[in-house]
Coordinates of C-alpha atoms in Angstrom, one line a residue:
X907 CA 15.3 -14.5 -7.8
X908 CA 14.3 -16.4 -10.9
X909 CA 14.7 -15.8 -14.6
X910 CA 11.2 -15.7 -15.8
X911 CA 11.2 -13.5 -18.9
X912 CA 7.9 -14.4 -20.6
X913 CA 5.7 -11.8 -19.0
X914 CA 2.4 -10.8 -20.5
X915 CA -0.9 -9.2 -19.7
X916 CA -3.4 -11.9 -20.2
X917 CA -7.2 -12.3 -20.1
X918 CA -8.7 -12.6 -16.7
X919 CA -10.9 -15.6 -16.4
X920 CA -13.8 -13.5 -14.9
X921 CA -16.9 -13.0 -16.9
X922 CA -17.7 -9.7 -15.2
X923 CA -14.5 -7.9 -16.2
X924 CA -12.8 -6.9 -19.4
X925 CA -9.1 -6.7 -18.7
X926 CA -6.5 -5.2 -20.9
X927 CA -6.4 -7.0 -24.2
X928 CA -3.3 -6.8 -26.3
X929 CA -4.9 -4.1 -28.5
X930 CA -6.1 -2.1 -25.5
X931 CA -2.7 -2.6 -23.9
X932 CA -1.0 -0.9 -26.8
X933 CA -3.6 1.9 -26.8
X934 CA -2.8 2.5 -23.2
X935 CA 0.9 2.6 -23.9
X936 CA 0.4 5.2 -26.7
X937 CA -1.8 7.2 -24.3
X938 CA 1.0 7.1 -21.7
X939 CA 3.3 8.9 -24.1
X940 CA 0.9 11.8 -24.7
X941 CA 1.7 14.9 -22.6
X942 CA -0.7 16.1 -20.2
X943 CA -0.1 18.2 -17.7
X944 CA -15.0 19.7 0.2
X945 CA -13.4 18.5 3.2
X946 CA -14.0 15.1 4.9
X947 CA -15.1 15.2 8.5
X948 CA -12.5 12.7 9.5
X949 CA -9.7 14.7 8.0
X950 CA -7.2 16.0 10.5
X951 CA -6.3 19.7 10.8
X952 CA -2.7 19.6 9.5
X953 CA 0.4 21.6 9.8
X954 CA 3.2 21.6 7.3
X955 CA 6.8 22.3 6.9
X956 CA 8.6 22.4 3.6
X957 CA 11.9 21.5 5.1
X958 CA 13.9 20.4 2.1
X959 CA 17.1 21.1 4.0
X960 CA 16.4 18.1 6.3
X961 CA 19.6 16.2 5.8
X962 CA 18.2 13.1 7.4
X963 CA 15.1 13.0 5.3
X964 CA 14.2 11.0 2.2
X965 CA 14.6 14.0 0.0
X966 CA 18.2 14.7 0.7
X967 CA 19.3 11.1 1.1
X968 CA 17.6 9.6 -2.0
X969 CA 15.7 11.9 -4.3
X970 CA 17.9 15.1 -4.6
X971 CA 21.1 13.1 -5.4
X972 CA 19.3 11.7 -8.4
X973 CA 18.7 15.1 -9.8
X974 CA 15.1 15.7 -8.8
X975 CA 13.7 18.6 -6.8
X976 CA 12.1 17.5 -3.5
X977 CA 10.3 19.0 -0.6
X978 CA 9.9 17.5 2.9
X979 CA 6.4 18.0 4.5
X980 CA 4.8 17.0 7.7
X981 CA 1.1 16.3 8.3
X982 CA -0.5 15.6 11.7
X983 CA -3.4 13.1 11.9
X984 CA -6.5 13.6 14.0
X985 CA -5.2 11.2 16.6
X986 CA -1.8 12.9 16.9
X987 CA 0.6 11.1 14.7
X988 CA 3.0 13.2 12.7
X989 CA 3.6 11.7 9.2
X990 CA 6.4 12.4 6.8
X991 CA 5.6 13.3 3.2
X992 CA 7.9 14.0 0.3
X993 CA 6.8 16.0 -2.7
X994 CA 8.6 15.7 -6.1
X995 CA 7.0 18.5 -8.0
X996 CA 9.0 18.2 -11.2
X997 CA 11.0 15.6 -13.2
X998 CA 14.7 15.8 -14.0
X999 CA 13.9 17.9 -17.1
X1000 CA 12.4 20.6 -14.9
X1001 CA 9.3 22.5 -16.2
X1002 CA 6.6 24.7 -14.7
X1003 CA 5.2 24.0 -11.2
X1004 CA 1.6 24.2 -10.3
X1005 CA -0.1 22.8 -13.4
X1006 CA 0.7 19.1 -12.8
X1007 CA -1.8 16.6 -11.5
X1008 CA -1.0 15.2 -8.0
X1009 CA -0.4 11.5 -7.4
X1010 CA -0.2 10.2 -3.8
X1011 CA 1.8 7.0 -3.3
X1012 CA 1.0 4.7 -0.3
X1013 CA 3.3 1.8 0.6
X1014 CA 2.3 -1.6 2.0
X1015 CA 2.9 -3.5 5.3
X1016 CA 6.4 -3.4 6.9
X1017 CA 7.5 -0.9 4.3
X1018 CA 7.7 2.9 4.1
X1019 CA 7.8 5.6 1.4
X1020 CA 11.2 4.5 0.2
X1021 CA 9.3 1.6 -1.4
X1022 CA 8.8 3.8 -4.4
X1023 CA 12.5 4.8 -4.7
X1024 CA 14.4 1.5 -4.3
X1025 CA 15.1 1.0 -8.0
X1026 CA 17.1 3.2 -10.5
X1027 CA 15.3 6.4 -11.6
X1028 CA 13.9 4.9 -14.8
X1029 CA 12.4 2.0 -12.8
X1030 CA 11.1 3.7 -9.6
X1031 CA 7.5 4.6 -9.8
X1032 CA 7.8 7.9 -8.0
X1033 CA 10.5 9.2 -10.3
X1034 CA 8.9 7.7 -13.4
X1035 CA 5.7 9.6 -12.6
X1036 CA 7.6 12.8 -12.0
X1037 CA 9.4 12.5 -15.3
X1038 CA 6.0 12.0 -17.0
X1039 CA 4.4 15.2 -15.8
X1040 CA 2.9 14.4 -12.5
X1041 CA 3.2 16.1 -9.1
X1042 CA 4.3 13.2 -6.9
X1043 CA 3.6 12.9 -3.2
X1044 CA 5.0 10.0 -1.1
X1045 CA 3.8 9.2 2.4
X1046 CA 5.2 7.0 5.2
X1047 CA 2.7 5.5 7.6
X1048 CA 2.8 6.0 11.4
X1049 CA 5.5 4.1 13.2
X1050 CA 8.0 3.9 10.3
X1051 CA 11.4 5.5 10.4
X1052 CA 10.4 8.9 9.1
X1053 CA 6.9 9.0 10.7
X1054 CA 7.6 8.3 14.3
X1055 CA 6.5 11.6 15.7
X1056 CA 3.4 12.1 17.8
X1057 CA 1.8 15.1 19.5
X1058 CA 2.2 13.7 23.0
X1059 CA 3.2 10.0 22.8
X1060 CA 6.6 8.4 22.3
X1061 CA 7.4 5.1 20.5
X1062 CA 8.4 3.7 23.9
X1063 CA 4.8 4.1 25.1
X1064 CA 2.5 1.2 24.8
X1065 CA -0.3 3.5 23.8
X1066 CA 1.8 4.7 20.8
X1067 CA 1.3 1.3 19.2
X1068 CA -2.4 0.9 20.0
X1069 CA -3.6 0.9 16.4
X1070 CA -4.2 -1.3 13.3
X1071 CA -4.9 -0.6 9.7
X1072 CA -8.3 0.5 10.8
X1073 CA -6.6 3.7 12.0
X1074 CA -4.5 4.0 8.9
X1075 CA -7.8 4.1 6.9
X1076 CA -9.6 6.4 9.4
X1077 CA -6.8 8.8 10.2
X1078 CA -3.6 8.6 8.2
X1079 CA -5.1 8.4 4.7
X1080 CA -7.7 11.2 5.3
X1081 CA -5.0 13.5 6.7
X1082 CA -2.7 12.9 3.7
X1083 CA -5.5 13.2 1.2
X1084 CA -6.7 16.5 2.6
X1085 CA -3.1 17.8 2.8
X1086 CA -2.2 17.1 -0.8
X1087 CA -5.6 18.4 -1.9
X1088 CA -5.2 21.6 0.0
X1089 CA -1.6 22.1 -1.1
X1090 CA -2.3 21.6 -4.8
X1091 CA -5.9 22.7 -5.1
X1092 CA -6.6 19.6 -7.2
X1093 CA -8.2 16.2 -6.9
X1094 CA -5.5 13.5 -6.9
X1095 CA -4.7 10.1 -8.3
X1096 CA -3.8 7.5 -5.7
X1097 CA -1.5 4.5 -5.9
X1098 CA -1.4 1.9 -3.2
X1099 CA 0.6 -1.3 -2.9
X1100 CA -0.6 -4.3 -0.8
X1101 CA -1.8 -2.9 2.5
X1102 CA -2.0 0.5 0.8
X1103 CA -4.8 -0.9 -1.3
X1104 CA -6.7 -2.3 1.6
X1105 CA -6.8 1.0 3.6
X1106 CA -7.9 2.9 0.5
X1107 CA -10.7 0.4 -0.3
X1108 CA -11.8 0.5 3.3
X1109 CA -12.1 4.3 3.2
X1110 CA -13.7 4.4 -0.2
X1111 CA -16.3 1.8 0.9
X1112 CA -17.5 4.3 3.5
X1113 CA -17.7 7.0 0.8
X1114 CA -14.7 8.8 2.3
X1115 CA -12.0 10.6 0.3
X1116 CA -13.8 10.1 -3.0
X1117 CA -14.6 13.8 -3.4
X1118 CA -10.9 14.5 -3.6
X1119 CA -10.1 11.5 -5.8
X1120 CA -9.5 11.3 -9.5
X1121 CA -8.7 7.6 -9.7
X1122 CA -7.0 4.8 -7.8
X1123 CA -4.3 2.4 -8.9
X1124 CA -4.3 -0.8 -6.7
X1125 CA -1.1 -2.8 -7.1
X1126 CA -1.1 -6.3 -5.6
X1127 CA -4.6 -5.6 -4.2
X1128 CA -5.2 -6.9 -0.7
X1129 CA -8.8 -7.1 0.6
X1130 CA -9.6 -10.8 1.3
X1131 CA -6.6 -12.7 2.4
X1132 CA -8.1 -16.0 3.5
X1133 CA -6.4 -17.8 0.6
X1134 CA -2.8 -16.5 0.9
X1135 CA -0.2 -19.1 0.2
X1136 CA 2.8 -17.3 1.8
X1137 CA 4.4 -19.9 4.1
X1138 CA 5.6 -17.2 6.5
X1139 CA 2.3 -15.3 6.5
X1140 CA 0.0 -18.3 6.9
X1141 CA 2.1 -20.1 9.5
X1142 CA 2.4 -16.9 11.6
X1143 CA -1.3 -16.5 11.5
X1144 CA -2.2 -20.1 12.2
X1145 CA 0.3 -20.3 15.1
X1146 CA -0.9 -17.0 16.7
X1147 CA 2.6 -15.6 16.6
X1148 CA 1.6 -11.9 16.8
X1149 CA -0.8 -12.7 19.6
X1150 CA 2.1 -14.4 21.5
X1151 CA 4.4 -11.4 21.0
X1152 CA 1.7 -9.1 22.3
X1153 CA 1.1 -11.3 25.3
X1154 CA 4.9 -11.1 25.9
X1155 CA 4.6 -7.3 26.0
X1156 CA 6.0 -6.6 22.6
X1157 CA 3.8 -3.8 21.2
X1158 CA 6.1 -2.7 18.4
X1159 CA 6.5 -5.3 15.7
X1160 CA 10.0 -4.7 14.4
X1161 CA 11.1 -7.4 11.9
X1162 CA 14.8 -6.4 12.6
X1163 CA 14.3 -6.7 16.3
X1164 CA 15.6 -9.7 18.3
X1165 CA 12.2 -10.9 19.5
X1166 CA 10.6 -11.0 16.1
X1167 CA 13.7 -12.5 14.5
X1168 CA 13.6 -15.3 17.0
X1169 CA 10.0 -16.1 16.2
X1170 CA 10.7 -16.0 12.4
X1171 CA 13.5 -18.5 12.9
X1172 CA 11.2 -20.7 14.8
X1173 CA 8.7 -20.6 11.9
X1174 CA 11.4 -21.2 9.3
X1175 CA 12.5 -24.3 11.2
X1176 CA 9.1 -26.0 10.7
X1177 CA 8.6 -28.7 8.2
X1178 CA 7.5 -27.5 4.8
X1179 CA 8.7 -23.9 5.3
X1180 CA 11.8 -22.9 3.3
X1181 CA 13.2 -19.6 4.3
X1182 CA 16.4 -19.8 2.3
X1183 CA 15.2 -16.8 0.4
X1184 CA 13.2 -14.9 3.0
X1185 CA 11.7 -12.4 0.6
X1186 CA 10.3 -15.0 -1.7
X1187 CA 9.2 -17.1 1.2
X1188 CA 7.0 -14.2 2.3
X1189 CA 5.9 -12.6 -1.1
X1190 CA 6.0 -15.5 -3.6
X1191 CA 8.7 -16.1 -6.2
X1192 CA 9.5 -12.7 -7.7
X1193 CA 10.5 -13.1 -11.3
X1194 CA 12.1 -9.8 -12.1
X1195 CA 14.3 -8.5 -9.3
X1196 CA 18.0 -7.8 -9.7
X1197 CA 20.0 -9.6 -7.1
X1198 CA 21.5 -6.2 -6.1
X1199 CA 18.1 -4.8 -5.3
X1200 CA 17.8 -7.1 -2.3
X1201 CA 20.8 -5.4 -0.7
X1202 CA 19.3 -2.0 -1.4
X1203 CA 16.0 -3.2 0.0
X1204 CA 17.7 -4.4 3.2
X1205 CA 19.4 -1.1 3.7
X1206 CA 16.0 0.5 4.2
X1207 CA 13.4 -2.2 4.8
X1208 CA 11.6 -3.8 6.5
X1209 CA 10.0 -1.2 8.7
X1210 CA 8.1 -1.6 12.0
X1211 CA 4.4 -1.9 12.4
X1212 CA 2.3 -2.4 15.5
X1213 CA 1.9 -5.9 16.9
X1214 CA -1.8 -5.2 17.1
X1215 CA -1.8 -4.5 13.3
X1216 CA -0.2 -7.9 12.7
X1217 CA -2.9 -9.5 14.9
X1218 CA -5.6 -7.8 12.8
X1219 CA -4.1 -9.2 9.6
X1220 CA -3.8 -12.7 11.1
X1221 CA -7.5 -12.5 12.1
X1222 CA -8.3 -11.7 8.4
X1223 CA -6.2 -14.7 7.2
X1224 CA -7.8 -17.1 9.6
X1225 CA -11.4 -15.8 9.1
X1226 CA -11.3 -14.9 5.4
X1227 CA -13.2 -11.7 6.2
X1228 CA -12.7 -7.9 6.0
X1229 CA -13.7 -6.7 9.4
X1230 CA -12.4 -4.2 12.0
X1231 CA -10.1 -5.4 14.7
X1232 CA -11.7 -8.1 16.9
X1233 CA -11.0 -7.8 20.6
X1234 CA -12.2 -11.4 21.1
X1235 CA -14.4 -10.1 23.9
X1236 CA -18.1 -9.1 23.3
X1237 CA -17.9 -6.5 26.0
X1238 CA -14.8 -4.9 24.5
X1239 CA -16.2 -5.0 21.0
X1240 CA -19.5 -3.5 22.2
X1241 CA -17.6 -0.7 24.0
X1242 CA -15.6 0.1 20.9
X1243 CA -18.1 -0.6 18.1
X1244 CA -21.5 -0.7 19.8
X1245 CA -22.0 -4.3 18.9
X1246 CA -20.6 -7.7 20.1
X1247 CA -18.7 -8.4 16.9
X1248 CA -16.5 -6.0 14.8
X1249 CA -18.3 -4.4 11.9
X1250 CA -17.4 -5.5 8.4
X1251 CA -16.1 -3.3 5.6
X1252 CA -18.4 -3.6 2.7
X1253 CA -16.1 -3.3 -0.3
X1254 CA -19.1 -3.5 -2.7
X1255 CA -20.1 0.0 -1.3
X1256 CA -17.2 1.7 -3.1
X1257 CA -18.9 4.2 -5.3
X1258 CA -19.4 2.5 -8.7
X1259 CA -18.1 5.5 -10.7
X1260 CA -14.7 5.6 -8.9
X1261 CA -12.1 4.8 -11.6
X1262 CA -10.1 1.8 -10.4
X1263 CA -7.0 0.1 -11.9
X1264 CA -6.2 -3.2 -10.3
X1265 CA -3.0 -5.1 -11.2
X1266 CA -2.1 -8.5 -9.8
X1267 CA 0.2 -11.5 -10.6
X1268 CA -0.2 -15.2 -10.7
X1269 CA 2.9 -15.8 -8.5
X1270 CA 1.9 -13.5 -5.7
X1271 CA 1.4 -15.4 -2.5
X1272 CA 0.1 -12.4 -0.5
X1273 CA -2.3 -11.0 -3.1
X1274 CA -3.4 -14.5 -4.1
X1275 CA -5.3 -15.0 -7.3
X1276 CA -8.2 -16.6 -5.5
X1277 CA -8.5 -13.8 -3.1
X1278 CA -8.2 -11.2 -5.9
X1279 CA -11.0 -13.0 -7.8
X1280 CA -13.1 -12.8 -4.6
X1281 CA -12.5 -9.1 -4.6
X1282 CA -13.4 -8.8 -8.3
X1283 CA -16.7 -10.7 -7.7
X1284 CA -17.4 -8.2 -4.9
X1285 CA -16.9 -5.4 -7.4
X1286 CA -18.9 -7.0 -10.2
X1287 CA -21.4 -4.2 -10.3
X1288 CA -18.8 -1.5 -10.6
X1289 CA -19.2 0.7 -13.8
X1290 CA -17.4 -1.3 -16.5
X1291 CA -15.9 1.8 -18.1
X1292 CA -14.4 2.8 -14.7
X1293 CA -12.4 -0.4 -13.9
X1294 CA -9.4 -2.0 -15.5
X1295 CA -8.0 -5.3 -14.3
X1296 CA -4.5 -6.3 -15.3
X1297 CA -3.2 -9.8 -14.7
X1298 CA 0.5 -10.3 -15.0
X1299 CA 2.0 -13.7 -15.6
X1300 CA 5.0 -14.5 -13.4
X1301 CA 4.7 -11.4 -11.2
X1302 CA 4.8 -11.8 -7.4
X1303 CA 4.3 -9.2 -4.6
X1304 CA 7.6 -7.3 -4.8
X1305 CA 7.8 -7.2 -8.6
X1306 CA 5.1 -4.5 -8.6
X1307 CA 7.4 -2.1 -6.8
X1308 CA 10.9 -3.4 -7.6
X1309 CA 10.7 -5.3 -10.9
X1310 CA 13.2 -4.4 -13.6
X1311 CA 10.4 -4.3 -16.2
X1312 CA 7.6 -2.9 -14.0
X1313 CA 7.7 0.3 -15.9
X1314 CA 6.8 -1.3 -19.2
X1315 CA 4.5 -3.9 -17.7
X1316 CA 2.6 -2.0 -15.1
X1317 CA 3.5 1.7 -14.8
X1318 CA 3.0 2.8 -18.3
X1319 CA -0.5 1.3 -18.5
X1320 CA -1.2 2.8 -15.1
X1321 CA -0.2 6.3 -16.3
X1322 CA -2.3 5.9 -19.3
X1323 CA -5.2 5.1 -17.1
X1324 CA -4.5 8.2 -15.0
X1325 CA -4.5 10.4 -18.1
X1326 CA -8.0 9.1 -19.1
X1327 CA -9.3 10.2 -15.7

């Protein structure tokens, strides 16, 4: 996995942003150690169950055995999907419920809520937040292992998989935001990783959810992806692999399934693509993962997504744009969007006073430095006292959620940012 140890937060070469200098970094660390304890029209009407006794859920299988209280919740989206949420209301030391500020954690593509629990307690963001006085909520997106329910569809139905990240931004995120907000009676902090950053920025750019938001932490931010250097990602997009799978009738994109595995092997056999280390081939060379974490990762991940979602992302890679799903048919687009081409998400429309913490690394082949700089230029008019940009040398995509030193490098500055907002 590499042995790069010389990690640092360095100055971003972007004249519009003041990232964390060494002095500000230490101020944030000191802040992190200080104790502190209207409804959107797209939000679904939700129903909940606090079924902590669910033996098959994330709570009983992962969280409770580590000494943390945990509740299982369910939320239904406006389009009928039933999502799994876990609430960790207290840390291992206990304390008083009800006074803690809520934080919602949203995973990335081909992952689920376990993303935030793969490392030991002192290194897993969900548990670090709980031990530092936050009320932690973890969500798993539609189609993943713990969120496969639907009001009237089954995963075997083609219609069940007729969605992309457009729907995650329009339905999943509003449902979970509204649910956490109604359960806690408080505005919440948000943390997204990878695709979890894209759906948040897409929603915020339409002015949605911000009335319930305190601040947003965007780890490995993904908006523009035209410059990604991931051999697997780029080759899959340029060779229309997802489109081929859909043409073959495969609507569920399951990386552990035979059909997808076959296509991955085909890509890996191409000249210039080295899949010896599949994770690094996809994410970039992660510097700070224990070899044992890969075994833990493979016990739970990767998770399914829709093939249509993979096509949408491939479109973004090929076109270098942030637009809604393109049906590649003017009539279909007009029927869906009222225009012959899909509408764009205007990231610059994110309200300028929304506090944003963006953290990215120079070894990340999915959240490429050039793409992130494109995003930062788009946000150049954001209120300067409301945005922090952290650039981490040596970090790749998975380091932000599984790195052995992610707590010191990323999570403590992130928590300090939260406590300022």
